[in-house]
Short mmCIF file of C-alpha atoms in Angstrom, two decimals:
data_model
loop_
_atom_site.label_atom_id
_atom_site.label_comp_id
_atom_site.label_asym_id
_atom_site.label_seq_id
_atom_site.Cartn_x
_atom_site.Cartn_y
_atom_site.Cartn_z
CA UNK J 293 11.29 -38.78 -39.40
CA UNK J 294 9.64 -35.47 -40.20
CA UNK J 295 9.21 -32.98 -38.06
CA UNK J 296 6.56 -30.32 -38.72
CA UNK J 297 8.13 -27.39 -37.09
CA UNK J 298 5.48 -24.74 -37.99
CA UNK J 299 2.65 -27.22 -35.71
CA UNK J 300 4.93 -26.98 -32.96
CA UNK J 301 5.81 -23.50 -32.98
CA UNK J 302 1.73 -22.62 -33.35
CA UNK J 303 0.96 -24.63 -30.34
CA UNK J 304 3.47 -23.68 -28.12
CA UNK J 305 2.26 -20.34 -29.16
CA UNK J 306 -1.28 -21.29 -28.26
CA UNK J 307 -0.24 -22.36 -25.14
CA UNK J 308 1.82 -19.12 -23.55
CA UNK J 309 -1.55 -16.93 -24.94
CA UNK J 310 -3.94 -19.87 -22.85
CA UNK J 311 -1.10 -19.29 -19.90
CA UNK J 312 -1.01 -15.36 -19.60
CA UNK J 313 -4.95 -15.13 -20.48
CA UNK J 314 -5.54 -17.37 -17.39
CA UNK J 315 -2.91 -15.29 -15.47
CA UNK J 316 -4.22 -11.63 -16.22
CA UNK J 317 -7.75 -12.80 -15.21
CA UNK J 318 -6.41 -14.49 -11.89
CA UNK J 319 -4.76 -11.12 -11.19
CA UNK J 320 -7.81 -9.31 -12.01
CA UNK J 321 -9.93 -10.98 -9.52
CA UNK J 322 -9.22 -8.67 -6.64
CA UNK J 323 -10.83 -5.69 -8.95
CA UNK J 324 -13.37 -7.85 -10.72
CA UNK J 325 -13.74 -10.66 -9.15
CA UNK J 326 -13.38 -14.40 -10.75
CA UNK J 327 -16.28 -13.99 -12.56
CA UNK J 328 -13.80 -13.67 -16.10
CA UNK J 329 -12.01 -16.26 -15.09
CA UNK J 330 -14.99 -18.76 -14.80
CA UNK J 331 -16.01 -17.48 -17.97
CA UNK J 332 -12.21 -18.33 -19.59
CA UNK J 333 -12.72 -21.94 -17.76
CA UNK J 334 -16.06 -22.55 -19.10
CA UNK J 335 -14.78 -21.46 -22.70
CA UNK J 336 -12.47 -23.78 -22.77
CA UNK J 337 -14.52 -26.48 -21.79
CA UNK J 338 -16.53 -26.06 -24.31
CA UNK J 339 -13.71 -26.03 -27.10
CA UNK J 340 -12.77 -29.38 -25.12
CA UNK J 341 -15.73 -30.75 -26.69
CA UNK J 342 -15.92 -29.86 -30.10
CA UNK J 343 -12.04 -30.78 -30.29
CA UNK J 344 -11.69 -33.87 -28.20
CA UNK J 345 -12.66 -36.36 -30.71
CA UNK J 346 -12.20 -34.28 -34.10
CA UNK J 347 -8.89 -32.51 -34.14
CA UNK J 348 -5.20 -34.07 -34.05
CA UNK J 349 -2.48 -32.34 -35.02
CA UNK J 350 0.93 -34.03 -36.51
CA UNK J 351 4.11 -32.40 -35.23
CA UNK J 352 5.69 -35.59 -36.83
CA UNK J 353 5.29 -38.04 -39.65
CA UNK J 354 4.35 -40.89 -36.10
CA UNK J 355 3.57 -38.08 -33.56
CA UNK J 356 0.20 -36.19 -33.20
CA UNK J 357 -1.52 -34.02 -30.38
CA UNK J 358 -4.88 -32.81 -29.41
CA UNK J 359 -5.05 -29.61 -28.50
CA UNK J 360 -7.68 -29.66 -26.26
CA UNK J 361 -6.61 -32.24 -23.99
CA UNK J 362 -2.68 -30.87 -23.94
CA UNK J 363 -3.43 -26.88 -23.78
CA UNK J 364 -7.24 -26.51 -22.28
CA UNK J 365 -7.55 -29.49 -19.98
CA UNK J 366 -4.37 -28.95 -18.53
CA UNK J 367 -4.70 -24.77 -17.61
CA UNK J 368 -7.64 -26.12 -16.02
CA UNK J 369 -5.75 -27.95 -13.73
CA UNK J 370 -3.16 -25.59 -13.15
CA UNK J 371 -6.54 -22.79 -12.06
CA UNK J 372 -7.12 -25.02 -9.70
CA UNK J 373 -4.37 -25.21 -8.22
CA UNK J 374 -3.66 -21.36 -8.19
CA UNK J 375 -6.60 -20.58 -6.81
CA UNK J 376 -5.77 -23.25 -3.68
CA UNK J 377 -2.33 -21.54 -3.20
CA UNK J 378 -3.07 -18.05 -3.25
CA UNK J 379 -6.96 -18.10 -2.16
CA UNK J 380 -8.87 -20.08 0.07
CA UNK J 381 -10.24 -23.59 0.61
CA UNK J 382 -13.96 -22.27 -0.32
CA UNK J 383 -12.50 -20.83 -3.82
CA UNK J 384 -10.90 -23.80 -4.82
CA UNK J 385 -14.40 -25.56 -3.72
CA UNK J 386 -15.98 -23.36 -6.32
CA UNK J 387 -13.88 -23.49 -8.97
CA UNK J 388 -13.47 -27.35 -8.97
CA UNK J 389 -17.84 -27.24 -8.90
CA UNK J 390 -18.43 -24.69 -11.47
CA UNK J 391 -15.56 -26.99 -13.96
CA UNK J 392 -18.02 -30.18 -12.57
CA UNK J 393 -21.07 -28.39 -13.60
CA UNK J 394 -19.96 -27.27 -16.57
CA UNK J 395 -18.55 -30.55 -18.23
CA UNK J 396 -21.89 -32.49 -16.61
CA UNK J 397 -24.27 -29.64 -18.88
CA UNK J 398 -22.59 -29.85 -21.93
CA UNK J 399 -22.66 -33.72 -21.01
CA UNK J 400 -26.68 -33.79 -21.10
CA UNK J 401 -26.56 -31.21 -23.62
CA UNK J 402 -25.16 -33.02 -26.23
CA UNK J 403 -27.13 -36.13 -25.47
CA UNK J 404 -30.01 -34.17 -26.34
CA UNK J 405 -28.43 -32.82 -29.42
CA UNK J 406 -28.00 -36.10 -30.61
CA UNK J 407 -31.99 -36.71 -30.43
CA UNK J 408 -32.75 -33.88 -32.19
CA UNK J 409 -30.56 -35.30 -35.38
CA UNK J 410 -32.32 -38.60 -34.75
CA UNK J 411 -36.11 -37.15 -35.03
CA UNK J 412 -37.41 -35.96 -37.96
CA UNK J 413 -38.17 -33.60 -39.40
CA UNK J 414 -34.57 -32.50 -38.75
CA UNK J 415 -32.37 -30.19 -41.78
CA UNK J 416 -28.41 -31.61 -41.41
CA UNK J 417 -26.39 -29.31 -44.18
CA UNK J 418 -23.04 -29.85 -42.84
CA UNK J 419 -24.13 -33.61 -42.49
CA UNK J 420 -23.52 -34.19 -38.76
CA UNK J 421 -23.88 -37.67 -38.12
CA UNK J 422 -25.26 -38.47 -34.56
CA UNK J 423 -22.78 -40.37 -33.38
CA UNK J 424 -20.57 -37.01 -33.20
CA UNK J 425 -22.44 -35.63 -30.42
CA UNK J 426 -22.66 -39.28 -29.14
CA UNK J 427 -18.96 -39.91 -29.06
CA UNK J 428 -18.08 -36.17 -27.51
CA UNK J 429 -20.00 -36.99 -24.85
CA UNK J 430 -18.91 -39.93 -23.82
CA UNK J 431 -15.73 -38.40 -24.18
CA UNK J 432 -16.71 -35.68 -22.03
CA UNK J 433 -18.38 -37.42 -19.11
CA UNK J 434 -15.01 -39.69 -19.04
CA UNK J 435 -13.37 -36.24 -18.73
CA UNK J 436 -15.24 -35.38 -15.76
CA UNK J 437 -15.10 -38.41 -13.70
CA UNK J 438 -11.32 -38.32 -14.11
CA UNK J 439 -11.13 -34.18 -13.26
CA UNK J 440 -13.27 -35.02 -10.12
CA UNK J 441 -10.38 -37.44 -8.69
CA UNK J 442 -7.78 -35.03 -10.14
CA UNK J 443 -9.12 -32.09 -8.26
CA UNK J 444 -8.59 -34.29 -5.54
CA UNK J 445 -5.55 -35.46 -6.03
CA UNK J 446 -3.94 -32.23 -7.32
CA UNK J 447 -4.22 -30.90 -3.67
CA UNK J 448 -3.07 -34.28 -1.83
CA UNK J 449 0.38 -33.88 -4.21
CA UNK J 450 0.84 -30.63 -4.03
CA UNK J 451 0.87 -30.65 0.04
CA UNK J 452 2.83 -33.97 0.38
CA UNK J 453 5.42 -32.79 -2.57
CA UNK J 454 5.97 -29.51 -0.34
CA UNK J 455 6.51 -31.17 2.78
CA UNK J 456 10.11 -32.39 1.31
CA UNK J 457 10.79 -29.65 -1.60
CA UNK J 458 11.22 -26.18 -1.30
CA UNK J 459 11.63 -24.58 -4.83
CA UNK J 460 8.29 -23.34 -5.79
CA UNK J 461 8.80 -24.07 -9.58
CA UNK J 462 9.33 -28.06 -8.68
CA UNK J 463 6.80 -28.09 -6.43
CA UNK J 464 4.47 -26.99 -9.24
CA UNK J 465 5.87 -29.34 -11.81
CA UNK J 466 6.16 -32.37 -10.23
CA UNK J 467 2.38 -32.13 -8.74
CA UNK J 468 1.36 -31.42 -12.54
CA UNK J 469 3.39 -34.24 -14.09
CA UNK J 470 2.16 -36.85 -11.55
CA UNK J 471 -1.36 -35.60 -12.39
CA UNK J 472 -1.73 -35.69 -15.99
CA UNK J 473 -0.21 -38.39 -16.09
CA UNK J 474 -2.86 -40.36 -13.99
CA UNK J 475 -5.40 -38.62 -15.91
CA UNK J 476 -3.12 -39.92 -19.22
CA UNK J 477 -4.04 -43.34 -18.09
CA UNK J 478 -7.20 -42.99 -16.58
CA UNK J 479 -8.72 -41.04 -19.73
CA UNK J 480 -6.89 -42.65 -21.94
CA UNK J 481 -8.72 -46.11 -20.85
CA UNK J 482 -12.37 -44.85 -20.06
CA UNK J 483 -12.61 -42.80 -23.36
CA UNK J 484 -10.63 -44.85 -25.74
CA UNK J 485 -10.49 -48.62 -24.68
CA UNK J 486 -11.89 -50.23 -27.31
CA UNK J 487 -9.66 -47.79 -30.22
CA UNK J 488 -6.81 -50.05 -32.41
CA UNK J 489 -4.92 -47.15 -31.84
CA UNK J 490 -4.96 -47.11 -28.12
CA UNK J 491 -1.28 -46.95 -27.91
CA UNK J 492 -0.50 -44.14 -29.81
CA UNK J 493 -3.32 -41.47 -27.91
CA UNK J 494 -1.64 -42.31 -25.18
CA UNK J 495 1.69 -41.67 -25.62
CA UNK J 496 0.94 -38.38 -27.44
CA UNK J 497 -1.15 -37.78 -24.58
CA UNK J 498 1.27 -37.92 -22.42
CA UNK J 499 4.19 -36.23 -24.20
CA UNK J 500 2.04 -33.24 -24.77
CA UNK J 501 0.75 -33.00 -21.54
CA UNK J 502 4.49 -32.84 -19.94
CA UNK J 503 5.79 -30.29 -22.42
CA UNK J 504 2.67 -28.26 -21.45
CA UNK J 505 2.84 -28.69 -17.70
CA UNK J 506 6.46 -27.78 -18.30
CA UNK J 507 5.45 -24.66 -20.02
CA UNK J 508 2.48 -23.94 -17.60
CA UNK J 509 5.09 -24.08 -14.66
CA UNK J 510 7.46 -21.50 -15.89
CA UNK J 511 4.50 -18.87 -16.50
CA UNK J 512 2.59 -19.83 -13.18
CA UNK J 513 5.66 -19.77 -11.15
CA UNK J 514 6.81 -16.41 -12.39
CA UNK J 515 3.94 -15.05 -11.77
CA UNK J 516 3.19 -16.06 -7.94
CA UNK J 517 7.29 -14.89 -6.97
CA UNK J 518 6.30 -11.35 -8.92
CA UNK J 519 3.04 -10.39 -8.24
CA UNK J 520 1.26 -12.44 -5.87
CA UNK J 521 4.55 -12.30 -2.83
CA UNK J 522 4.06 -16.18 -2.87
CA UNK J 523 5.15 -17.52 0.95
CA UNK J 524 6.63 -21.50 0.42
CA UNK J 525 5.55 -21.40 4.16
CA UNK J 526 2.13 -20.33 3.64
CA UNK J 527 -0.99 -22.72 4.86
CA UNK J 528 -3.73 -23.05 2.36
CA UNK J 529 -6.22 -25.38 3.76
CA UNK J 530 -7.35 -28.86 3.53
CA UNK J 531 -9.40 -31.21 2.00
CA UNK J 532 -12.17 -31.41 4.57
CA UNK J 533 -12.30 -27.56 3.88
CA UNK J 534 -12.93 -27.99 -0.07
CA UNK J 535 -15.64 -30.43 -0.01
CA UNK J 536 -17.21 -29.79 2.87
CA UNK J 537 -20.87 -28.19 2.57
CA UNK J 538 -21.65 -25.95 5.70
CA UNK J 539 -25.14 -25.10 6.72
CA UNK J 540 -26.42 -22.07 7.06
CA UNK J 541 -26.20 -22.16 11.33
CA UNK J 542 -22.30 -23.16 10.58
CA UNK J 543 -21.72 -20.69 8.33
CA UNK J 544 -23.04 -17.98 10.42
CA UNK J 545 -20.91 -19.09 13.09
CA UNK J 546 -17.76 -19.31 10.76
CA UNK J 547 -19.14 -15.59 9.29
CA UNK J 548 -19.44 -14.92 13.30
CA UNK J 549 -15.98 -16.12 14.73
CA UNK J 550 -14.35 -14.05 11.25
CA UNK J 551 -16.15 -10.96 12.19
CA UNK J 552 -15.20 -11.29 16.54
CA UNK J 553 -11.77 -12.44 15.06
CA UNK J 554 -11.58 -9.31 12.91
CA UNK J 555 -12.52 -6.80 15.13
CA UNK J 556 -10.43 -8.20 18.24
CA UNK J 557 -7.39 -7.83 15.82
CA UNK J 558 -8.55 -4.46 15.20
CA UNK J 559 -9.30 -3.79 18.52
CA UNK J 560 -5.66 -5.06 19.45
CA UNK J 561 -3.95 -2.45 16.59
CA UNK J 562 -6.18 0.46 18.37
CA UNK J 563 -4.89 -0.21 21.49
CA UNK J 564 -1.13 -0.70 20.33
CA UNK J 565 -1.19 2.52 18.52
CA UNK J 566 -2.88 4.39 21.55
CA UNK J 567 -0.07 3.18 23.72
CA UNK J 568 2.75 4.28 21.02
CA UNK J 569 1.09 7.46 20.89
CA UNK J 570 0.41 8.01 24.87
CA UNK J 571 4.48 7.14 25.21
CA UNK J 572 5.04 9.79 22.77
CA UNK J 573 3.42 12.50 24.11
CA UNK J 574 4.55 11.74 27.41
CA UNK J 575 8.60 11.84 26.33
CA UNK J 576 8.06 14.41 23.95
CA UNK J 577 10.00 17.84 24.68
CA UNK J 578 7.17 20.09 23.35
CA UNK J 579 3.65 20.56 24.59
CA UNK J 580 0.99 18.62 23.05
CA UNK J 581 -2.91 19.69 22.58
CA UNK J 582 -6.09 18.58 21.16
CA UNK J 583 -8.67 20.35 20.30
CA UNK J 584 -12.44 19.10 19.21
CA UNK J 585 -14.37 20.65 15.85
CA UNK J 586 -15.38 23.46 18.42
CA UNK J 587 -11.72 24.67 19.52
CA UNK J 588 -12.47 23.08 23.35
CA UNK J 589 -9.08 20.90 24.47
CA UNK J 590 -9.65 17.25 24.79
CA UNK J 591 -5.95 16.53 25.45
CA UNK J 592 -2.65 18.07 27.15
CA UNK J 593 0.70 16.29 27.49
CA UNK J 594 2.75 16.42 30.27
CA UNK J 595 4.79 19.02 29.43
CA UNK J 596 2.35 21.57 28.01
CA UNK J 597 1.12 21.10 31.80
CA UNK J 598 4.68 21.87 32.88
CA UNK J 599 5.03 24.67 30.17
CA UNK J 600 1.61 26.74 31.32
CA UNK J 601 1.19 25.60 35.09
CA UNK J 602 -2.38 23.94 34.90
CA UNK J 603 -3.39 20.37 36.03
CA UNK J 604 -4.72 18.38 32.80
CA UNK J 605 -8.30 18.91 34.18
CA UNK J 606 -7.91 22.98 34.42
CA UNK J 607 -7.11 22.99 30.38
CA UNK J 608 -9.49 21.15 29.41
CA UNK J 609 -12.17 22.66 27.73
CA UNK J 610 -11.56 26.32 27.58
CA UNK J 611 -10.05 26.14 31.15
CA UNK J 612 -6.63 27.31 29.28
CA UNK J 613 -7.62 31.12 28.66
CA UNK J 614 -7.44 31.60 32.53
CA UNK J 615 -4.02 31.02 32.17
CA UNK J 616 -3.21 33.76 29.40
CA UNK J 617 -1.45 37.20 30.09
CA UNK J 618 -3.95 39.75 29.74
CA UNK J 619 -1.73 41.97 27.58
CA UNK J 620 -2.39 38.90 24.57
CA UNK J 621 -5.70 37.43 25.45
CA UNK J 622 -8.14 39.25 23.88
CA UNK J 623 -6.11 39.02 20.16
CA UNK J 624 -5.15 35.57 20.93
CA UNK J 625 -8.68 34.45 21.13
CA UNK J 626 -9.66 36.59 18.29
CA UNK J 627 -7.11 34.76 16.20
CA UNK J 628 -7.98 31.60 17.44
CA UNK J 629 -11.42 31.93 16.97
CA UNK J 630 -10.94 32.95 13.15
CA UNK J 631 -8.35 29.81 12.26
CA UNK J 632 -11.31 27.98 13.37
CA UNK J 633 -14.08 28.84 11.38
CA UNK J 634 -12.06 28.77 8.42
CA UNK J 635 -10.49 25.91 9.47
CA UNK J 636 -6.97 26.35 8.89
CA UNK J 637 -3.94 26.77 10.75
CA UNK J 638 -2.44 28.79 13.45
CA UNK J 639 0.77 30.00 14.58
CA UNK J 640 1.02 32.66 17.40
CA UNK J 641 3.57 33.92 20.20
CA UNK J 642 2.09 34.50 23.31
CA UNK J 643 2.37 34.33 27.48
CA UNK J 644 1.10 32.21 29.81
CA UNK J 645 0.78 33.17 33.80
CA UNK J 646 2.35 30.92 35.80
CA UNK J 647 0.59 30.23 39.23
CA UNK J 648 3.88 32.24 41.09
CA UNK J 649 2.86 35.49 38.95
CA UNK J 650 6.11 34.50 36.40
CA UNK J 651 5.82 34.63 32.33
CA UNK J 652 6.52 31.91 30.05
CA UNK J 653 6.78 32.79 26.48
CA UNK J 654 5.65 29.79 24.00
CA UNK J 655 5.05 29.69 20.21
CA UNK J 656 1.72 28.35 19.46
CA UNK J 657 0.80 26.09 16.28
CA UNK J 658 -2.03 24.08 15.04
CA UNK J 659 -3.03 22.42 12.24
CA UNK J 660 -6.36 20.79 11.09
CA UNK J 661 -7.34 16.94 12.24
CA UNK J 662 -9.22 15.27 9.67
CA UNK J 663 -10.81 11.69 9.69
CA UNK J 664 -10.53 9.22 7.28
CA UNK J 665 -13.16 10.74 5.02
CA UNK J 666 -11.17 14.21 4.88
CA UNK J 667 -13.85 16.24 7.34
CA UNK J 668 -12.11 18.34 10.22
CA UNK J 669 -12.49 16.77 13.34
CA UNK J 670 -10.73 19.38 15.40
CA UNK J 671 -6.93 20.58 15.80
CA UNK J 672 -3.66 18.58 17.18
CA UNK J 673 -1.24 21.91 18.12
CA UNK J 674 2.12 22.41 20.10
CA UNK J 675 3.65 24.64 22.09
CA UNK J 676 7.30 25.62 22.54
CA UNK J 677 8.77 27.18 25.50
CA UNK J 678 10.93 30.19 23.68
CA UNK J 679 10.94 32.16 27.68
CA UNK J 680 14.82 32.04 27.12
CA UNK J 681 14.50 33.17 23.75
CA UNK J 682 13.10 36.55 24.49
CA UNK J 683 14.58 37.05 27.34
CA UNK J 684 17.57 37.31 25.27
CA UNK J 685 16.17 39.18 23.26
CA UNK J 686 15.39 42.04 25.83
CA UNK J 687 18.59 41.50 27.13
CA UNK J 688 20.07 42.28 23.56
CA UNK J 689 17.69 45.27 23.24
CA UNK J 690 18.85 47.08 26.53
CA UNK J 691 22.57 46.25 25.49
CA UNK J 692 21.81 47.86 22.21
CA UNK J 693 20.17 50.99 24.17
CA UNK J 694 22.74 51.40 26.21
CA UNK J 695 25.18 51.33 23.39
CA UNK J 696 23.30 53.89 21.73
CA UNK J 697 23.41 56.35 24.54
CA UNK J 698 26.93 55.74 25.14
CA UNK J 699 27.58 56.60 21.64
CA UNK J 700 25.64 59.69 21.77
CA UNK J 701 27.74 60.38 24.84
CA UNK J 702 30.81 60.20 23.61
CA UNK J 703 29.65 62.35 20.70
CA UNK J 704 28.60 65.16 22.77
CA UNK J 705 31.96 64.36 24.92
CA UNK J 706 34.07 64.81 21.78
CA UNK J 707 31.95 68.36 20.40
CA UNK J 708 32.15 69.89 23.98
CA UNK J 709 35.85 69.41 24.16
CA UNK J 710 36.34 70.16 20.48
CA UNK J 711 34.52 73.65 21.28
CA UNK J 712 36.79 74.33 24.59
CA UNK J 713 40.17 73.28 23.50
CA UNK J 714 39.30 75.67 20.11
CA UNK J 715 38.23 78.98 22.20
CA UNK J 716 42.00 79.32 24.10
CA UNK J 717 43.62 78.37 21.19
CA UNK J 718 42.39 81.03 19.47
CA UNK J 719 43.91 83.43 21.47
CA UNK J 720 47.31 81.19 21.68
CA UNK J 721 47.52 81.60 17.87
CA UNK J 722 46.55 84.95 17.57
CA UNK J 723 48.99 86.39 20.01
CA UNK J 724 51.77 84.80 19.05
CA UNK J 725 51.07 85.98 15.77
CA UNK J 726 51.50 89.10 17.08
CA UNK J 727 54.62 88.74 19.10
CA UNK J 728 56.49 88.10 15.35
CA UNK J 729 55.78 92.39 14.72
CA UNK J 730 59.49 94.22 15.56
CA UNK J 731 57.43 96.63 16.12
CA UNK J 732 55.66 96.41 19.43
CA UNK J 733 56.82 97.71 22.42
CA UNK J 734 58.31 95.46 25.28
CA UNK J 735 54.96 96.15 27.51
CA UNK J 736 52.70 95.56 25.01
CA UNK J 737 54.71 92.09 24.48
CA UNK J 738 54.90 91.18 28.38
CA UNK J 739 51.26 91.77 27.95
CA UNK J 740 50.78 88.96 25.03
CA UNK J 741 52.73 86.81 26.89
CA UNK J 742 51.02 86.66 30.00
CA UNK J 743 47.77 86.61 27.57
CA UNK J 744 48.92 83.24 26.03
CA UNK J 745 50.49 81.92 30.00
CA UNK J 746 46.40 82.30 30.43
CA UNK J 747 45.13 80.90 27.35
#
């Protein structure tokens, strides 16, 4: 037996371009919607056609394969049922009505085709005979009665086979096998019962159809545990759901119960975050503000009440200048006043006045708020209780002083006594200087000595 290895190469080369085509459009869908991808289906149906009944190819001497019904038909299938396992039950709905639609057009369409070769005048160059457009139809139509039931039954396997296997990639390839092969035999007999060589279209038929769903199982199954997050677990819908038409009162009400359903969920994540947030501010070891677009406080934290010694109420607004020393106020506000209009941020050290006349020293910052557009919405600011801080610091500056002056003390301690030890020692050196001359007399020597007993 032969084996023509350059046919088999070519279509399993046809096949991964059919399979990552399909794929890159399915991933495009949430940018661009499906409208590509429906295009890409409807292609392919129409290639279905023109190849169906005209083109065979031998990969042996006794084996042969069409095309169409291994590589086309079958991504079909497998569109299907990506859409139902990563989309919804009204996707799948569409898809498996815009494939019906399709095939049932071209259906019609080429049974008028085939009147327009039959009435003359009519000018036939390539000498098409009718029963070409005839036969592709028939062909066709067979086609879509069988794709209606496998649309059908691609779902019912696919949820039964998952209800006992796990792996994702058998899931897929048993629920493929099982259906092309029931479209093998259903096809097979509707579209070519009465051929001598009924046999042998079906057994390539079904050969080819394996080794693509094979193929087809690998590249679909790669891509849903890459770059979909495929969940085994996941619930996709029903039957009931696909075919089921809703009117337009029911599909208000479904529209209706998504939006209440949305918006209680939301709703639900507001108030979760507001209680995170309210248990943070309340444990928090800084004070908290918030300010609106104006500069007026909205919102104090516990402990910037503790910090300043106002009630929430008092702060609010501009309730918290009251509370400023005097000494700051005035350039406080001034610099407060400018970070606003500008909008940007502030960082000061200031007082506040406790309600017992005592100072607490804080360090003041705010930054911009913005909303979800980027606008400025007002300010979220702290403020840090640094009273210690500088109290050490004036402590540290007195200590200094005081070293200072002691310093200076000592100095003047040390020159003083420098200049008074000097003066009799003077006369101590001087007069015993003296008292080495032989010459002097003993008076005038008593005399030196009782002038150095003084000195």
């Amino acid at each position: 037996m032969e084996i023509y290895y350059g046919q088999i190469f070519l279509l399993l080369g046809q096949t991964t371009v059919v399979a990552l085509l399909i794929l890159y459009l399915f991933y495009l869908r949430k940018k661009w919607g499906k409208g590509l991808l429906f295009a890409a289906i409807g292609l392919f149906q129409f290639l279905q056609v023109f190849l169906s009944s005209s083109v065979y190819l031998n990969v042996t001497d006794t084996f042969f394969v069409s095309p169409c019904s291994a590589i086309f038909f079958t991504v079909s299938l497998f569109t299907v049922l990506i859409i139902y396992i990563k989309d919804d039950a009204l996707e799948t709905r569409r898809i498996i009505y815009a494939l019906l639609i399709t095939n049932i057009v071209i259906t019609l369409l080429l049974m008028s085709f085939k009147l327009n070769v039959t009435i003359s005048p009519f000018r036939n160059p390539l000498n098409i005979s009718p029963e070409f457009f005839e036969t592709n139809a028939r062909i066709l139509f067979a086609g879509t009665l069988v794709m209606a039931i496998d649309s059908l039954l691609i779902i019912v396997f696919f949820e039964f086979i998952s209800r006992f296997i796990k792996p994702l990639f058998i899931r897929i390839f048993i629920t493929m096998l099982l259906i092309t092969s029931f479209y093998t035999v259903a096809f097979t007999l509707l579209a070519f019962g009465n051929y001598t060589y009924l046999k042998e279209i079906f057994v390539s038929a079904l050969i080819s159809k394996s080794i693509s769903s094979f193929i087809y199982s690998i590249f679909f199954t790669i891509y849903l545990r890459n770059f979909e997050r495929f969940e085994p677990s996941a619930s996709t819908g029903t039957l009931k759901d696909i075919f089921y038409t809703l009117s337009y009162r029911q599909k208000f009400e479904v529209i209706s119960k998504e939006k209440e359903a949305a918006e209680k969920e939301a709703e639900t994540a507001i108030l979760l975050t507001e209680s995170k947030y309210k248990t943070l501010t309340k444990i928090s070891p800084v004070g908290i503000f918030m300010t609106d677009n104006d500069g007026k406080t909205v919102f104090v934290n516990p402990k910037w009440c503790e910090i300043t010694g106002l009630s929430c109420d008092e702060a609010l607004g501009f309730g918290w200048h009251k509370a400023l020393h005097p000494e700051e106020k005035e350039y406080l506000l001034k610099n407060w006043s400018e970070a606003s209009i500008i909008k940007k941020a502030n960082y000061e050290e200031y007082r506040f006045i406790q309600p017992d006349g005592s100072e607490k020293w804080v360090l003041g910052q705010a930054v911009p708020d913005h909303d979800q557009e980027g606008n400025i919405i007002g300010y979220v600011g702290t403020i840090t209780d640094i009273t210690d801080l500088k109290l050490y610091e004036k402590d540290l500056k007195v200590l200094k002083e005081k070293a200072e002056e002691s310093d200076m003390l000592k100095s003047a301690f040390l020159a003083n006594m420098s200049h008074e030890i000097r003066t009799p020692m003077n006369g101590i050196l001087g007069f015993a200087e003296l008292l080495k001359d032989s010459d002097i007399s003993e008076e005038e020597k008593n005399e030196y000595l009782e002038l150095i007993e003084i000195s």
